[in-house]
Short mmCIF file of C-alpha atoms in Angstrom, two decimals:
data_model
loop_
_atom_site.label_atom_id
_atom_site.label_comp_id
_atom_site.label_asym_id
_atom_site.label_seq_id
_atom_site.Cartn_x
_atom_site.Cartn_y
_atom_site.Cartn_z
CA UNK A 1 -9.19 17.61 -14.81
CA UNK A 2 -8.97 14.11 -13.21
CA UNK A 3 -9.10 14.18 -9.33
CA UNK A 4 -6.84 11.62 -7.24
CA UNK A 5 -9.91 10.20 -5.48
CA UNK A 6 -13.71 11.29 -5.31
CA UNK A 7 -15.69 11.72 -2.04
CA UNK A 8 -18.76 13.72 -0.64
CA UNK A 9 -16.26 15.87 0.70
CA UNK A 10 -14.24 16.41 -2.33
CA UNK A 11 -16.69 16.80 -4.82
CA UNK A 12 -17.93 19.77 -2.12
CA UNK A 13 -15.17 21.56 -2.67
CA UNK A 14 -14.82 21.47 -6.22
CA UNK A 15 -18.28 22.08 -7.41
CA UNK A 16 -17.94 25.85 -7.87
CA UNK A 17 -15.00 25.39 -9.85
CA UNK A 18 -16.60 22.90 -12.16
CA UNK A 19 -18.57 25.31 -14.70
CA UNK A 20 -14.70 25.62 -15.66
CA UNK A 21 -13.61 22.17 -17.06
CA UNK A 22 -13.53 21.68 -21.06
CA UNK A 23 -15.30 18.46 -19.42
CA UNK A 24 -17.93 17.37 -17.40
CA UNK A 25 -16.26 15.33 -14.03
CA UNK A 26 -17.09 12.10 -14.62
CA UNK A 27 -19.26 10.32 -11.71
CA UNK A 28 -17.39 7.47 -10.92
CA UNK A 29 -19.60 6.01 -8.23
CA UNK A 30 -23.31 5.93 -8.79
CA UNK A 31 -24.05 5.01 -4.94
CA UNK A 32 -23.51 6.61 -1.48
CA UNK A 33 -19.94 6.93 -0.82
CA UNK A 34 -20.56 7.17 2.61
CA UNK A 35 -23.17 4.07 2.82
CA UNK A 36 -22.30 0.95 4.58
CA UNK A 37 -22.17 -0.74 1.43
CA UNK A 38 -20.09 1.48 -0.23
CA UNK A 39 -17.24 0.04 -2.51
CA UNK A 40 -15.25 3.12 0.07
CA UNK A 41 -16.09 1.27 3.04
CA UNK A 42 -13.49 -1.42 4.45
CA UNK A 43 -16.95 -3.92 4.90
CA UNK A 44 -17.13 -3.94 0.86
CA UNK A 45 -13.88 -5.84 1.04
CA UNK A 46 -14.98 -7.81 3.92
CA UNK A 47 -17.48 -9.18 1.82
CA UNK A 48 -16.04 -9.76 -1.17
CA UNK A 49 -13.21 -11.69 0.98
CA UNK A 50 -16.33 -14.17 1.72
CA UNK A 51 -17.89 -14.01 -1.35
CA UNK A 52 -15.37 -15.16 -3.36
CA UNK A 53 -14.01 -17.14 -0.94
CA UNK A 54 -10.15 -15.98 -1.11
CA UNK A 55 -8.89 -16.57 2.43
CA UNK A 56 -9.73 -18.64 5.01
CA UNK A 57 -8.46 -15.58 7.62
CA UNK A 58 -10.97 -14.89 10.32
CA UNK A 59 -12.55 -10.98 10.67
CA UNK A 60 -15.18 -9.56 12.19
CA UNK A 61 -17.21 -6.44 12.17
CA UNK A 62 -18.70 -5.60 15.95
CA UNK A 63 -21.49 -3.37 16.02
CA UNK A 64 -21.34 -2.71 19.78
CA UNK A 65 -18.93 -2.90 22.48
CA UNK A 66 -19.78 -6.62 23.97
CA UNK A 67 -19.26 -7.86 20.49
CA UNK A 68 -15.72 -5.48 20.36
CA UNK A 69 -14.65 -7.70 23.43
CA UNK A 70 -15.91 -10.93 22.18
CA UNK A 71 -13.84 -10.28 18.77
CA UNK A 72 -10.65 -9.38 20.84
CA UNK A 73 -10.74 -12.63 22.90
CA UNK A 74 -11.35 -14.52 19.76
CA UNK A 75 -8.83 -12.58 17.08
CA UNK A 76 -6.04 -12.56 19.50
CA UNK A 77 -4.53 -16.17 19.10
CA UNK A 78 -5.24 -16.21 15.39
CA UNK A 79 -2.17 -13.42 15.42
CA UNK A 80 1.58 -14.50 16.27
CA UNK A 81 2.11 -11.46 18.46
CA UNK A 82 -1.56 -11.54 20.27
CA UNK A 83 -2.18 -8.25 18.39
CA UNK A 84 -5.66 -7.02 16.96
CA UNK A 85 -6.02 -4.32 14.58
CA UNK A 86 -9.24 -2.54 14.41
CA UNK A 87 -10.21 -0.29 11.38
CA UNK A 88 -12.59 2.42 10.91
CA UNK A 89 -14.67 1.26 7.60
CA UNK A 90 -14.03 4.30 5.90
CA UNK A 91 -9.93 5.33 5.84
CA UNK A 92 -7.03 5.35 3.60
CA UNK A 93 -2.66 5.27 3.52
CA UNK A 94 -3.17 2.63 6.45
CA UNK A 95 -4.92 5.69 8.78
CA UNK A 96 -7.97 5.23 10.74
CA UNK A 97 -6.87 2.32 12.72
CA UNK A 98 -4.87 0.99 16.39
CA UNK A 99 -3.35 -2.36 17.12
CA UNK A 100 -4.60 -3.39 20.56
CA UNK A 101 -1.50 -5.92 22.21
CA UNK A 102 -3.07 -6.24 25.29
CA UNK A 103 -6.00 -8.62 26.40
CA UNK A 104 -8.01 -5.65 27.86
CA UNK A 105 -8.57 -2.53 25.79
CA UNK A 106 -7.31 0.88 27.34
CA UNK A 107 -8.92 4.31 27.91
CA UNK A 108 -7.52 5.34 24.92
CA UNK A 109 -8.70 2.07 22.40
CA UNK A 110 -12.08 2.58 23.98
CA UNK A 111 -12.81 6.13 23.23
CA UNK A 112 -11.11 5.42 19.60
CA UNK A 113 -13.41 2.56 19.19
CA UNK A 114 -16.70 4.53 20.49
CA UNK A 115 -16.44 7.29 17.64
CA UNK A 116 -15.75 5.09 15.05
CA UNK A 117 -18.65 3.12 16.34
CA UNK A 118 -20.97 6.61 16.85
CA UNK A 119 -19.87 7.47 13.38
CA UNK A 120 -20.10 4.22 11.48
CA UNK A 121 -22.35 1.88 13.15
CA UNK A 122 -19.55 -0.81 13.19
CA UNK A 123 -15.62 -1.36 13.67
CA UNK A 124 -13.76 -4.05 11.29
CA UNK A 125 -11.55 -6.34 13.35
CA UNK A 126 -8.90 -8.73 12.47
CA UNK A 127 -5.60 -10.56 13.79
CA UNK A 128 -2.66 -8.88 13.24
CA UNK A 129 -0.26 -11.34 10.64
CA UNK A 130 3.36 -11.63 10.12
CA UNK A 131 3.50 -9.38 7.35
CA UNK A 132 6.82 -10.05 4.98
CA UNK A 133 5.74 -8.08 1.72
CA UNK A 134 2.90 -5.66 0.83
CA UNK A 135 2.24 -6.15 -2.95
CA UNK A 136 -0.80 -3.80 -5.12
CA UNK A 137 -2.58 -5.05 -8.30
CA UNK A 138 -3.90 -2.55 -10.48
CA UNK A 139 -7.10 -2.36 -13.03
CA UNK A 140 -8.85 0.71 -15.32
CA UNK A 141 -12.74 -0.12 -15.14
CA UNK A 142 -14.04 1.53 -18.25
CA UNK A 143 -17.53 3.06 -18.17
CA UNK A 144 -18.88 -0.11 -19.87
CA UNK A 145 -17.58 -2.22 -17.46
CA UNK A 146 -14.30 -3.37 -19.97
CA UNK A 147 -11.21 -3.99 -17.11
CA UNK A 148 -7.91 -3.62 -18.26
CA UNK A 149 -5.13 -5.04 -16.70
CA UNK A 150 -2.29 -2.25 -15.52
CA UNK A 151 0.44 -3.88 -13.70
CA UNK A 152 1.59 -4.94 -9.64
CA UNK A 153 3.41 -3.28 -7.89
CA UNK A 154 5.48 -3.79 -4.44
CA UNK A 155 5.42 -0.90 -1.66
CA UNK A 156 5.57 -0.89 2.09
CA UNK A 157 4.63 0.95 5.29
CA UNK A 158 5.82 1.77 8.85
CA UNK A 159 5.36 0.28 12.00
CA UNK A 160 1.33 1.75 11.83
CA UNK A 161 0.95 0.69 8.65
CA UNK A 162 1.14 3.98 7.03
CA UNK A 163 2.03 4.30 3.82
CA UNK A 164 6.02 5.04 3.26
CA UNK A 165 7.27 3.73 -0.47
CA UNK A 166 7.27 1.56 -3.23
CA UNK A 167 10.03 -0.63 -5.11
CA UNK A 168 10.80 0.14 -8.28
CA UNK A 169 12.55 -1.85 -11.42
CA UNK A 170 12.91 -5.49 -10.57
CA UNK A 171 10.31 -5.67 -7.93
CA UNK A 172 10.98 -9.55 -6.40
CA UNK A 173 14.57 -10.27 -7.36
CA UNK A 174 15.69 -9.46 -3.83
CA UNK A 175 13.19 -12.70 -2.43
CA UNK A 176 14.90 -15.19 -4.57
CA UNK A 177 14.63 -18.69 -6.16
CA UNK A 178 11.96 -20.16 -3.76
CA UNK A 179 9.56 -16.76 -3.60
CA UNK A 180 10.09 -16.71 -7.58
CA UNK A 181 8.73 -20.35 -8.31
CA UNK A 182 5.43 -19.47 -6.21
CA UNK A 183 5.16 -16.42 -8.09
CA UNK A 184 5.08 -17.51 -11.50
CA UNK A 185 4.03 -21.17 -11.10
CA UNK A 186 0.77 -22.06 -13.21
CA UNK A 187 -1.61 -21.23 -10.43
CA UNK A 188 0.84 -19.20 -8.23
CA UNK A 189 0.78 -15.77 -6.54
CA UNK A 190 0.47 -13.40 -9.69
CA UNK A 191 -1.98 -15.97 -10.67
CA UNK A 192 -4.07 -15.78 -8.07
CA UNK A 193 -4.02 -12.09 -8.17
CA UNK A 194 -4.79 -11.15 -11.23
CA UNK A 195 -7.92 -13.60 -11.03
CA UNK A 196 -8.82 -11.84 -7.71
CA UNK A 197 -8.76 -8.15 -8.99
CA UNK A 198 -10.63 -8.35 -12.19
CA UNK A 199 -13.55 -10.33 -9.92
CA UNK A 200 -12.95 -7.43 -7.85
CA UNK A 201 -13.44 -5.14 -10.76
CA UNK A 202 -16.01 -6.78 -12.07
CA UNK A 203 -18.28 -6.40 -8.61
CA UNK A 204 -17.29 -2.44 -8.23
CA UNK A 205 -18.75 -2.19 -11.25
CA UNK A 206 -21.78 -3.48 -10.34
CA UNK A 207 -21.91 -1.80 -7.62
CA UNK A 208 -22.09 1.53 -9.57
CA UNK A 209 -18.28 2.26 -9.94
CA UNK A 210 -15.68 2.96 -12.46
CA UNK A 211 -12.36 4.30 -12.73
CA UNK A 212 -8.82 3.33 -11.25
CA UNK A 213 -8.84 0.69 -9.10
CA UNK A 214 -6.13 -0.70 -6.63
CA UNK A 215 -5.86 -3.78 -4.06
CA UNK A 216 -3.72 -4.02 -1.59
CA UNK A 217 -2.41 -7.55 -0.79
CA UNK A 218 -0.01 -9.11 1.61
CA UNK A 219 2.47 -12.33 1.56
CA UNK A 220 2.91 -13.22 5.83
CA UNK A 221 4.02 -16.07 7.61
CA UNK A 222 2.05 -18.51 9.00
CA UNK A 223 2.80 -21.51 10.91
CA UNK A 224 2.61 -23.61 8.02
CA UNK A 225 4.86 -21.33 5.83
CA UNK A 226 4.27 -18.55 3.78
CA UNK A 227 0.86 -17.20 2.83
CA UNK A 228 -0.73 -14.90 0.37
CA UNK A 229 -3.69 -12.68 2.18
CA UNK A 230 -4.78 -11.52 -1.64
CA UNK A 231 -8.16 -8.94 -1.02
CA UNK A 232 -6.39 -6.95 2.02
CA UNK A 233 -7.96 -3.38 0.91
CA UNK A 234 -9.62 -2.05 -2.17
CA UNK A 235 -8.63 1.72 -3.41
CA UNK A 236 -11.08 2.72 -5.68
CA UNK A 237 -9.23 5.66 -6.64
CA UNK A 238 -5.44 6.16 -7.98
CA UNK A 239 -3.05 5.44 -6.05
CA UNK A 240 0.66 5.92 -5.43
CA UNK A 241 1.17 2.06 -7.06
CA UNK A 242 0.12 4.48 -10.07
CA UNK A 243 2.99 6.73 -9.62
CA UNK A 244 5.63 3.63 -9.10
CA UNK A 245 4.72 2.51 -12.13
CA UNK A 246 5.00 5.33 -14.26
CA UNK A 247 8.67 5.79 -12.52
CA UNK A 248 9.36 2.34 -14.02
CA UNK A 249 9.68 3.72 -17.19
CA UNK A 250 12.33 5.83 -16.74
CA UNK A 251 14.74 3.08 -14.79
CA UNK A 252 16.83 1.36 -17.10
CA UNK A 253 16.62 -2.25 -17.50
CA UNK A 254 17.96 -4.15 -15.31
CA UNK A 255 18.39 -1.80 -12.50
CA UNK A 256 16.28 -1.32 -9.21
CA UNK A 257 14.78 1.52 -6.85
CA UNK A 258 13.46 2.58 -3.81
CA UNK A 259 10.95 5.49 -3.40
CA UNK A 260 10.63 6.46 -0.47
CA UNK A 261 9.14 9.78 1.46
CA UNK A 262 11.07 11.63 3.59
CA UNK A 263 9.25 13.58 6.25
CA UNK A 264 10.60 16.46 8.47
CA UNK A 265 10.17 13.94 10.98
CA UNK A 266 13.18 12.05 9.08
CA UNK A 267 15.07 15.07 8.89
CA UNK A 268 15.07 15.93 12.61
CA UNK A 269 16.04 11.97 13.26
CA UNK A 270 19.27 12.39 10.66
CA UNK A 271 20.01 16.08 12.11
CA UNK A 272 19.91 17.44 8.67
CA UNK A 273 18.67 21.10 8.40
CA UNK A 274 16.39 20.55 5.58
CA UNK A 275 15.08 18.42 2.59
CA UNK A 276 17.78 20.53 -0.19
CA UNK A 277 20.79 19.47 1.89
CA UNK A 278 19.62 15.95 2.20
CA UNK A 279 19.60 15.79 -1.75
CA UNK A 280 22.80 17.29 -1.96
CA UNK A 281 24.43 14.76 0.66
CA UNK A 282 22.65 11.66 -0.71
CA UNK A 283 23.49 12.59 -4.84
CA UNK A 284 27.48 13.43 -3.70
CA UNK A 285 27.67 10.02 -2.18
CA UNK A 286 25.64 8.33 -5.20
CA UNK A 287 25.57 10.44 -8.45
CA UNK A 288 23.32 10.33 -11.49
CA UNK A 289 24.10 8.20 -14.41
CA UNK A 290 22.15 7.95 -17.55
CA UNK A 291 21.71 5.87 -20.29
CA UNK A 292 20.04 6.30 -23.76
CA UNK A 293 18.39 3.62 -25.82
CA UNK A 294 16.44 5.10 -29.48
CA UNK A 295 16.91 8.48 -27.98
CA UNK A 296 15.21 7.58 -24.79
CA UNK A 297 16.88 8.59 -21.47
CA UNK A 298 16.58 5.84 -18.61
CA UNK A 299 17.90 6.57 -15.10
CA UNK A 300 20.73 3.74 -14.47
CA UNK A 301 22.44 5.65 -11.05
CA UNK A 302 21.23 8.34 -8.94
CA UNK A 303 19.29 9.95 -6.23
CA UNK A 304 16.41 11.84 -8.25
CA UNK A 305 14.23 14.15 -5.82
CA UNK A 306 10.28 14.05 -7.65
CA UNK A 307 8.70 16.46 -6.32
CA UNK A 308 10.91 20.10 -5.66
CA UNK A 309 13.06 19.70 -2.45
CA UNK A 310 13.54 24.05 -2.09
CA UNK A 311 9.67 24.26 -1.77
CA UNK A 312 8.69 20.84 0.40
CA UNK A 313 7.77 22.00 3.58
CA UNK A 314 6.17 18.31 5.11
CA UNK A 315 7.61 15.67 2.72
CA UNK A 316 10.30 15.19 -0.45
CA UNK A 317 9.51 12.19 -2.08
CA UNK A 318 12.98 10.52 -3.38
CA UNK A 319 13.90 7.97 -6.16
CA UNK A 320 17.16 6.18 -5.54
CA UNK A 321 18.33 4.12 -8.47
CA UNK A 322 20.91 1.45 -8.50
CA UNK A 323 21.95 -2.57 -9.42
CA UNK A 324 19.58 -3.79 -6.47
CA UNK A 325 17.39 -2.45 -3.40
CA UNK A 326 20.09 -3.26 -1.05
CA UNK A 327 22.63 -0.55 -2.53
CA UNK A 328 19.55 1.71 -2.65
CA UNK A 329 19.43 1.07 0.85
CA UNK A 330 22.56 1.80 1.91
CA UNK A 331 22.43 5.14 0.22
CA UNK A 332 19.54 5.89 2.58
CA UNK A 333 21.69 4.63 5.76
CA UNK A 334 24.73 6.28 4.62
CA UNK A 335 22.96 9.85 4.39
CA UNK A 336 21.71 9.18 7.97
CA UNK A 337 18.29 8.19 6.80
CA UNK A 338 17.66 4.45 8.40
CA UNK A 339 14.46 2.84 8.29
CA UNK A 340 13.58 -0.11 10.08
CA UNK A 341 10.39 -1.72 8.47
CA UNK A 342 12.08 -1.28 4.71
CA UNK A 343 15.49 -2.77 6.89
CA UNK A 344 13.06 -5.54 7.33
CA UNK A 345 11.18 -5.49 3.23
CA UNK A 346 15.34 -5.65 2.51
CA UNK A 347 15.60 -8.63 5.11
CA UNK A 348 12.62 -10.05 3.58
CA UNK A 349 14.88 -12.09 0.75
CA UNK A 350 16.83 -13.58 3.40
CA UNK A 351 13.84 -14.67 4.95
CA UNK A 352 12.35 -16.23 2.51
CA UNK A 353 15.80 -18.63 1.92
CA UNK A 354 15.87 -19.31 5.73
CA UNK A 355 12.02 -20.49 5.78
CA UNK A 356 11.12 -24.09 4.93
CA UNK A 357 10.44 -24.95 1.59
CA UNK A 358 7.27 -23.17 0.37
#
């Protein structure tokens, strides 16, 4: 038995059932989940962002309201759209969190920001960027501290910041020439990253933890270009970047994907009845292919539902395969199902050729 993620809460819950494993569950965290410190907590990565000096972007951690103002006031012109998010230090999938536009924080923001601040002792604050692509590294932490490499991967989220899908296959070919070059250049992007994560590993680990680890990074635009944010969140747990991976292996080369979860909420939008006629529609308009290579079936074409669309009752999660994201896409748009912040992951290319030089 290997649990998704391990909490207080969790372990709770499954401690009368544990007299039942083959196996002892493995303790992946010999500290306080729920302490300040806590690898869990959204400060751990606030510190490691200064310890290790990775970006020079401005945050801030008010433990009382004058200081919440104060951060506001100062966070607000450090973000092109005058937007400040503030984060509850323990949350995950992008919840536990508002965007405040205004210069003045509403009913609403202030209550939000009093419980986290009852609960936690402090809020995390920081400017909202001009986010073009969400990109996860991935590390195993062994139980003697050995990190292994595992892989990036590329996902994005909605207009909260809630999780919503990953890209599959050929993960950057879609952000061309330009993009490419500060990707693989000696001391580029994936550079950069996997130095970041395995110092990242290497201080969870002193900290008391192993296991799967995760960090989410971000590429935005700043006014000098484009930037890499590369310690964004830490997931000490696995993740759906896990998942994307694994579904990989099953494209065939040269192909690309989109996973995506649909919600009911999707459904409603689209005015389809439910999640076993949207697989029908979207597989008549885009049917499976396969090819085999030593015996091994890949997926080359097709809309390939992963979890059982008859029994979903709050989400199908769906793997289109095809030569690039954009036909992907436009099986989405062309079953009703549209988008608008992977519109803009899909835009993201264009971007990137219409942008100065990097």
């Amino acid at each position: 038995f290997e649990p998704w993620g391990q909490s207080p809460h969790s372990n709770k819950v499954f401690n009368p059932f544990e007299s039942l494993l083959v196996k002892p569950l493995p303790s992946r965290n010999s500290t306080p989940s729920d302490a300040p410190s806590s690898i869990f907590s959204k400060s751990f990565a606030k510190s490691l962002r200064t310890k290790l000096n990775l970006d020079d972007m401005d945050s801030k951690a008010p433990q009382n309201f004058e200081d919440v103002k104060k951060s506001l006031s100062e966070l607000r012109d450090l973000s092109p759209s005058k937007t400040v998010v503030f984060k509850a230090p323990f949350s995950a999938s992008g919840r536990g969190m508002i965007r405040v536009l205004d210069e003045s924080l509403s009913t609403k923001d202030i209550a939000w920001i009093q419980s986290v601040l009852n609960r936690h002792g402090h809020v995390i604050a920081e400017p909202w960027l001009d986010k073009m692509i969400d990109i996860s590294t991935h590390i195993d932490i062994e139980a003697d501290g050995t990190i292994k490499w595992m892989g990036t991967t590329r996902f994005w989220t909605d207009l909260r910041g809630q999780y919503r899908g990953h890209f599959i296959g050929r993960l950057f070919d879609d952000l061309g020439p330009q993009f490419l070059a500060k990707w693989h250049e000696d001391l580029g992007w994936k550079s950069q990253l996997q130095s970041m994560i395995m110092d990242v590993g290497r201080h969870a680990y002193l900290a008391g933890y192993y296991g799967p680890l995760g960090v989410d990074s971000l590429i935005y635009m700043s006014p000098e270009g484009p930037k890499l944010r590369p310690l964004v969140e830490i997931n000490p747990r696995w993740s759906m970047g896990r998942i994307a991976m694994a579904l990989s292996k099953h494209i065939s080369t040269k192909q690309s994907g989109i996973w995506i979860h649909v919600s009911q909420a999707d459904l409603k939008r689209s005015n389809i009845p439910n999640f076993v006629q949207l697989c029908s529609k979207l597989s008549e308009q885009h049917p499976s292919e396969f090819r085999s290579q030593s015996s091994v079936k890949f997926i080359a074409k097709g809309v390939v539902p992963i979890n059982d669309p008859e029994f979903a009752e709050q989400a199908v999660a769906l793997l289109i395969v095809g030569r690039h994201h954009q036909e992907c896409y436009d099986v989405l748009l062309n079953g009703g199902l549209n988008d608008p912040q992977l519109a803009i992951q899909i835009q993201a290319g264009r971007n990137f050729h219409s942008k100065e030089t990097l």
